[in-house]
Coordinates of C-alpha atoms in Angstrom, one line a residue:
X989 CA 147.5 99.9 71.2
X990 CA 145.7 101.5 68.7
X991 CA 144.9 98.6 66.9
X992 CA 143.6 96.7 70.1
X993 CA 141.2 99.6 70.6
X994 CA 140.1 99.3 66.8
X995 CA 139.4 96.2 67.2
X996 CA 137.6 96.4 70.4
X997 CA 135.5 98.8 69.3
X998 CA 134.8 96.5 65.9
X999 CA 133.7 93.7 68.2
X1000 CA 131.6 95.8 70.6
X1001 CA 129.7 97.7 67.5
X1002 CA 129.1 94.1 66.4
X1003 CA 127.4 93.0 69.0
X1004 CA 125.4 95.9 69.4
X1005 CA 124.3 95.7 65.7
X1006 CA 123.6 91.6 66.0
X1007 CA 121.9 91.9 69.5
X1008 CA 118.3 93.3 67.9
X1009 CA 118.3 90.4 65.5
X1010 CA 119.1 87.7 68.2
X1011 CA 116.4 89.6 71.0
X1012 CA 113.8 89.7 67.7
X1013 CA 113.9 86.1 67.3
X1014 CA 113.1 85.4 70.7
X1015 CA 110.6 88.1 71.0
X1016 CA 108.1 85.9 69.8
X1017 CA 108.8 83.1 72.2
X1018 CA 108.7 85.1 75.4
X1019 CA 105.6 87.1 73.9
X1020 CA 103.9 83.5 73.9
X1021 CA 105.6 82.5 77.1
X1022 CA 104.1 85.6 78.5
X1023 CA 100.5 84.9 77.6
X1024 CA 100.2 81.1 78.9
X1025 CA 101.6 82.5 82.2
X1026 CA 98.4 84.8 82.2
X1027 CA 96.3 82.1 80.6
X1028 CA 96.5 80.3 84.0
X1029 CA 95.2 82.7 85.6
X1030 CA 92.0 83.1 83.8
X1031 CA 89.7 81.6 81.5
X1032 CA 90.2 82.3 77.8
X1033 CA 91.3 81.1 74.4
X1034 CA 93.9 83.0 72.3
X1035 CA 95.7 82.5 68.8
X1036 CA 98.4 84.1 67.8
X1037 CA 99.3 85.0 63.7
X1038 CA 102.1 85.4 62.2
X1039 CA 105.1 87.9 63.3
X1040 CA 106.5 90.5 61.1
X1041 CA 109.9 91.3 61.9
X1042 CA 112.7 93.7 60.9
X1043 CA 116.3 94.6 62.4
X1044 CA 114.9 97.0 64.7
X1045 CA 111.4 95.9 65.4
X1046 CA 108.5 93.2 65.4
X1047 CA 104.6 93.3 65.3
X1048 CA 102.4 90.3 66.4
X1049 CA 98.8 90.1 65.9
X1050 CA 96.6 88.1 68.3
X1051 CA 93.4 87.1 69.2
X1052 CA 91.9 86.8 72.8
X1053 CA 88.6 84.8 73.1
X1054 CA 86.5 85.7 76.3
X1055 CA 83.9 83.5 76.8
X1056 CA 80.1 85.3 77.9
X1057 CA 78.2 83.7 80.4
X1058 CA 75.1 85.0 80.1
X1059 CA 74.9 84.5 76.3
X1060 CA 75.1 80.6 75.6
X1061 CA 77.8 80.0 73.0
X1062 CA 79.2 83.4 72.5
X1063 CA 82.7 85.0 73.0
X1064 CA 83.9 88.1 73.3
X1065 CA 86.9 88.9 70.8
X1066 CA 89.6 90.7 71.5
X1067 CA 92.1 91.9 68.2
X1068 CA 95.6 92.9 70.0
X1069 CA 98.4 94.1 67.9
X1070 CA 101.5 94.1 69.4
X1071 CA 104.3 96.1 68.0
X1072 CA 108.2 95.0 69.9
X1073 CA 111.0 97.3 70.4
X1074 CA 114.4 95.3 69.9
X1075 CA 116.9 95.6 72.8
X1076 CA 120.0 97.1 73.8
X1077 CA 119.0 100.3 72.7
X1078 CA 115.3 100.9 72.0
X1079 CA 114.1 103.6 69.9
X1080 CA 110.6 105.2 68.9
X1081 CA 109.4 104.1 72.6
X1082 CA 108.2 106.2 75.6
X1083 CA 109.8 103.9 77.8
X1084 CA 113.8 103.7 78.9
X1085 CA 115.9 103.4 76.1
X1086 CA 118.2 101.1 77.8
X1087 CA 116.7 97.1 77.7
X1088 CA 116.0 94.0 76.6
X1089 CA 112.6 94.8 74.5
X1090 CA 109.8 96.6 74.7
X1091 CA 106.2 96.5 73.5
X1092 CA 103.2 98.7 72.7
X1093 CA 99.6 96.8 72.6
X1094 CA 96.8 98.2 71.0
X1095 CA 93.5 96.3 70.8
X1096 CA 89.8 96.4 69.4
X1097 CA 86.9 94.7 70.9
X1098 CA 83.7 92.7 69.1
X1099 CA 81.1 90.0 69.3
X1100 CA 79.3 87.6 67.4
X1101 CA 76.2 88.2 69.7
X1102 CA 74.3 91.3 68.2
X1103 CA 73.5 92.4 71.8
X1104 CA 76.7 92.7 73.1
X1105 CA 78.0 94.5 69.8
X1106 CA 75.7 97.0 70.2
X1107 CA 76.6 97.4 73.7
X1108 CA 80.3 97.9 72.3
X1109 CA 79.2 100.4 70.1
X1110 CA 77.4 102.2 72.8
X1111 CA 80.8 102.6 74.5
X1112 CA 82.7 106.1 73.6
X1113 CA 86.1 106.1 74.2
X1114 CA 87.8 109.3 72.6
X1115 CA 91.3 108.0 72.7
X1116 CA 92.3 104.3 71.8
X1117 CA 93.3 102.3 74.6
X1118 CA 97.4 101.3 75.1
X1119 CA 99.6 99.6 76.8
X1120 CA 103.0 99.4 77.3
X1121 CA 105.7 96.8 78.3
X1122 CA 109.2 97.1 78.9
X1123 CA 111.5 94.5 79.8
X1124 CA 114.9 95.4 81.7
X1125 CA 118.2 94.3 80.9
X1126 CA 117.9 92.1 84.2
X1127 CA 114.7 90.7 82.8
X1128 CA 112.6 93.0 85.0
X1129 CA 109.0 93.7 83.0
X1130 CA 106.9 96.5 83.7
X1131 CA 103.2 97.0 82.0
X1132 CA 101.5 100.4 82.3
X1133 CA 97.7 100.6 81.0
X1134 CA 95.2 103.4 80.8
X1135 CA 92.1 104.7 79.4
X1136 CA 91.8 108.1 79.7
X1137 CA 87.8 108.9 79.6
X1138 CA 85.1 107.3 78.3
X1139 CA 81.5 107.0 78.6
X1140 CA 78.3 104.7 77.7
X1141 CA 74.9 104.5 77.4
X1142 CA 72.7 102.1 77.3
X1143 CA 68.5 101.6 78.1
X1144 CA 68.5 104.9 79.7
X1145 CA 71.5 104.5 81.7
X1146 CA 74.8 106.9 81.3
X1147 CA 77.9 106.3 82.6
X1148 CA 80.8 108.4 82.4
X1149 CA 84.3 107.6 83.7
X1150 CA 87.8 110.0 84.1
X1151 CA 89.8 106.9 83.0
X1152 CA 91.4 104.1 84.6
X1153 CA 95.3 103.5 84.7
X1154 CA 97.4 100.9 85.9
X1155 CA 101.3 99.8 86.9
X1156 CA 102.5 96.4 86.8
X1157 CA 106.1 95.3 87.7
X1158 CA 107.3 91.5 87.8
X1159 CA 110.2 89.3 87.5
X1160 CA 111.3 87.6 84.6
X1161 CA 109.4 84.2 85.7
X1162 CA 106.3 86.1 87.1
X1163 CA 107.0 84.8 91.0
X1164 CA 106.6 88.2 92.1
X1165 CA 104.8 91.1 91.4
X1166 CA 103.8 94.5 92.2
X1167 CA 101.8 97.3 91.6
X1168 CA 98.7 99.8 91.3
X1169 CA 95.6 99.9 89.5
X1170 CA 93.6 103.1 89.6
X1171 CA 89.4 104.0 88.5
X1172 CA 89.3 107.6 88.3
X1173 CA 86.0 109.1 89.0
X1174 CA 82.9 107.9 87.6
X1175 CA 79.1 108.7 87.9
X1176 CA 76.1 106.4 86.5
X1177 CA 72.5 107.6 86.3
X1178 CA 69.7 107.5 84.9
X1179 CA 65.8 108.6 85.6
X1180 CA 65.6 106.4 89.0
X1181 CA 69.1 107.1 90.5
X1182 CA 72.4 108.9 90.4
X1183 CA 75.4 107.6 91.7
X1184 CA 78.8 109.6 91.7
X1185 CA 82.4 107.1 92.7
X1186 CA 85.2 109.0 93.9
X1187 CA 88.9 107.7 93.5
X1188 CA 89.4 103.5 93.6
X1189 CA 92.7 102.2 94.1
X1190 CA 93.7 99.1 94.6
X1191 CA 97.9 98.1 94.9
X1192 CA 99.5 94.9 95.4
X1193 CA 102.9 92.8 96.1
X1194 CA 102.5 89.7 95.4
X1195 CA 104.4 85.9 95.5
X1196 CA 103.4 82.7 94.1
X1197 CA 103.1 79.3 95.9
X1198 CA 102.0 76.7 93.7
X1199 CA 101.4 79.3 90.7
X1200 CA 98.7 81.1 92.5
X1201 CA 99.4 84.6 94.0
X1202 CA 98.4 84.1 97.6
X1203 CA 101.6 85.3 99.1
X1204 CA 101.9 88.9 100.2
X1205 CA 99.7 91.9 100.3
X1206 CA 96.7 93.6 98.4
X1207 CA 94.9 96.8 99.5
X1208 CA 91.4 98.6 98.5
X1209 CA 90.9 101.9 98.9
X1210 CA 87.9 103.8 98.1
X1211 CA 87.5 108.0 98.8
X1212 CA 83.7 107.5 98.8
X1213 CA 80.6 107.2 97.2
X1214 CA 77.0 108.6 96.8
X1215 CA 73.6 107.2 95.8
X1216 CA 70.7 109.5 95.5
X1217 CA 67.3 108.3 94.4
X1218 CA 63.7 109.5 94.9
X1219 CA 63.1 107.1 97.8
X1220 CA 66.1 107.8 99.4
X1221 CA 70.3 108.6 99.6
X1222 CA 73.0 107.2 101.0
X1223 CA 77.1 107.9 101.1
X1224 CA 80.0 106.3 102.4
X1225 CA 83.1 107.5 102.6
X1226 CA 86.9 106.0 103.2
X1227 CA 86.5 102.8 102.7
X1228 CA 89.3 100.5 102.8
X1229 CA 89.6 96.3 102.4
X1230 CA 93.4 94.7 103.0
X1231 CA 94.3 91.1 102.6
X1232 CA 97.5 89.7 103.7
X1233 CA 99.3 86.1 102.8
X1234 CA 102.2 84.6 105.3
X1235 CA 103.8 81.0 104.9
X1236 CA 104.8 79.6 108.0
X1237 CA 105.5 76.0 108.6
X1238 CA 104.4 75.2 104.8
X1239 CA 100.8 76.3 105.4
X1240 CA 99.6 79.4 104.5
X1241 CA 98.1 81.9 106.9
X1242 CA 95.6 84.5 105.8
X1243 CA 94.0 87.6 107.0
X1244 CA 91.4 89.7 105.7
X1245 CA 90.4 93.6 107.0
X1246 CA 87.7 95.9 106.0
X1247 CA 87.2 99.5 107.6
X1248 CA 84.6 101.9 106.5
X1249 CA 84.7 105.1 108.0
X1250 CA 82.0 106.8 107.4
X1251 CA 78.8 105.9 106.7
X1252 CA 75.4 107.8 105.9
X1253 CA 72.5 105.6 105.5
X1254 CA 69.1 104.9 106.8
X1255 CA 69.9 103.0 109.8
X1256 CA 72.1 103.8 113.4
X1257 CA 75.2 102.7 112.0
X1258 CA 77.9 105.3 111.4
X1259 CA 81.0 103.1 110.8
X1260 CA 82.0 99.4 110.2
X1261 CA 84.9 97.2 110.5
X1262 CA 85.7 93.4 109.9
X1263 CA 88.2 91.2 110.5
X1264 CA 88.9 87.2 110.2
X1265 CA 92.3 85.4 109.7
X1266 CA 92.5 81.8 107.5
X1267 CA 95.0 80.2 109.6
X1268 CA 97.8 77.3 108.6
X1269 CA 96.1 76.5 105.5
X1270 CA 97.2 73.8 103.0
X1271 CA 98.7 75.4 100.2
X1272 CA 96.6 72.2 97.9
X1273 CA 93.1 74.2 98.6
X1274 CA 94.1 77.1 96.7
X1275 CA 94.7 75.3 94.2
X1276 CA 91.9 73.0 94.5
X1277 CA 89.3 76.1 94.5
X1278 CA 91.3 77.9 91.5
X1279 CA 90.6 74.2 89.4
X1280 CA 87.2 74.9 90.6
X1281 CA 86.6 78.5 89.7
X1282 CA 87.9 77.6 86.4
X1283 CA 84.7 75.3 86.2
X1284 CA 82.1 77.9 85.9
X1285 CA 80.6 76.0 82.8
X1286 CA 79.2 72.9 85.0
X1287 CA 76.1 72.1 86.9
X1288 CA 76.4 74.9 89.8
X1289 CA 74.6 72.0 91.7
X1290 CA 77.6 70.3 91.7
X1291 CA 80.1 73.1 91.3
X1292 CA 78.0 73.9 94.8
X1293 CA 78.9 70.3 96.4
X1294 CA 82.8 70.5 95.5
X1295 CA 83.2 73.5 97.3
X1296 CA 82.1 72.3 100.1
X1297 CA 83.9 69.1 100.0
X1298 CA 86.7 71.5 99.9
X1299 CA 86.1 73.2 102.7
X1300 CA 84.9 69.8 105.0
X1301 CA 87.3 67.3 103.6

């Protein structure tokens, strides 16, 4: 008996000694996997370099290409470096210690365009931003982000910000997710205006259909805000936008609300609301108009035309 427990315990500390070195090797893989899933999404080019890994641990070192519209030819660069926590037990991480990996991200921002690094180095941000992943033993990710302060300045404009944050939480193929994204309050002004934001927050529960998130829910909430100027001021206060995604019948049904309670401005209107509903849509348009939003580089002559072919088939 004692023997089979020797052994048992032999095999089992085996494992969990081997298991970091198997979960490294295919840290890289889902870390790639992970980023052509968002590259979908959006427009942008990004490399990866080569990973650096130990028993424990891995780092990868990328870079994320943002193209600038207004500036022909330039990119925005993003340097991430992405340091990996090897599962079952992870160590040296704020997150659970229990799962299959988990990540910290840390990133720097620059341009090519001297314009836009100046505007870069116009932006003060006290404490580097980070974010963290975690992956579950069930293959459940979760992504927290946040910025804690910053401010910038720039042609006799100041903005100043208490931070944003932000909670993401998906399945292991991305076919659902959910969470919260929230913009702390901020204030911009300068000589001609002052404007103060209160608390934005925006959460969502998502599903895919054809890749695109269009199933499920997504809410806006915003406590207020204020404009004061020499010609004149206005508020508004509780303002809240909601959009909602059904299937039924293998079309998609859509519904879009906005509610603002309270408004102060120079004209008799006090409050607003708006409603429409998109109604047994074919799934192949949002995908269409996703293909066409990815365009943004053609003749907007054209880009113009396609849309409405879209909409008037």
């Amino acid at each position: 008996m004692k023997k089979t427990i020797i052994v048992l315990s032999l095999i089992i500390i085996s494992i969990l000694i081997s298991l970091p070195k198997i979960i490294g090797m295919q840290a890289k893989t889902r870390y790639i996997e992970l980023w052509e899933q968002i590259d979908r999404q959006g427009q942008f080019n990004i490399e990866h370099g080569e990973t650096q890994s130990s028993w424990f641990s891995s780092s990868v070192s990328s870079v994320l290409s943002i193209p600038i519209e207004t500036v022909k030819d330039e990119h925005l660069q993003i340097d991430l470096t992405t340091r990996i926590f090897h599962g079952p037990l992870l160590f040296g991480h704020s997150h659970s210690n229990l799962g299959l990996a988990a990540g910290e991200i840390s990133f720097s921002v620059q341009s090519s365009s001297e314009k836009i690094s100046q505007l870069i180095d116009n932006l003060q941000v006290p404490e580097s931003p980070l974010a963290v992943v975690h992956v579950g033993l069930t293959g459940i990710m979760t992504f927290g982000f946040s910025v804690k302060e910053f401010s910038f300045s720039t042609q006799g404009v100041q903005i100043r910000s208490d931070g944003i944050s932000s909670q993401w939480r998906s399945n292991k193929d991305f076919s659902t997710s959910l969470g919260k994204i929230t913009v702390n309050p901020m204030s911009i002004s300068s000589k001609a205006f002052n404007l103060e934001m209160d608390t934005l927050s925006s959460d969502f529960d998502t599903r895919q259909h054809n890749d695109l998130n269009i199933l499920g829910s997504q809410n806006l909430s915003l406590a207020g805000i204020d404009f004061r100027s020499p010609t004149g001021n206005a508020s508004v206060s509780d303002v809240k936008l909601s959009y909602s995604g059904t299937e039924q019948n293998n079309k998609i049904n859509n519904r879009i609300e906005l509610g603002i309670d309270k408004l102060l401005v120079p004209a008799p209107i006090t409050s607003a609301a708006y409603s429409a509903e998109l109604l047994q849509v074919d799934p192949k348009f949002y995908l269409q108009w996703a293909n066409l939003s990815k365009q943004q580089s053609q003749d907007p002559v054209l880009l113009k035309q396609q849309a409405m072919d879209l909409v008037n088939p």
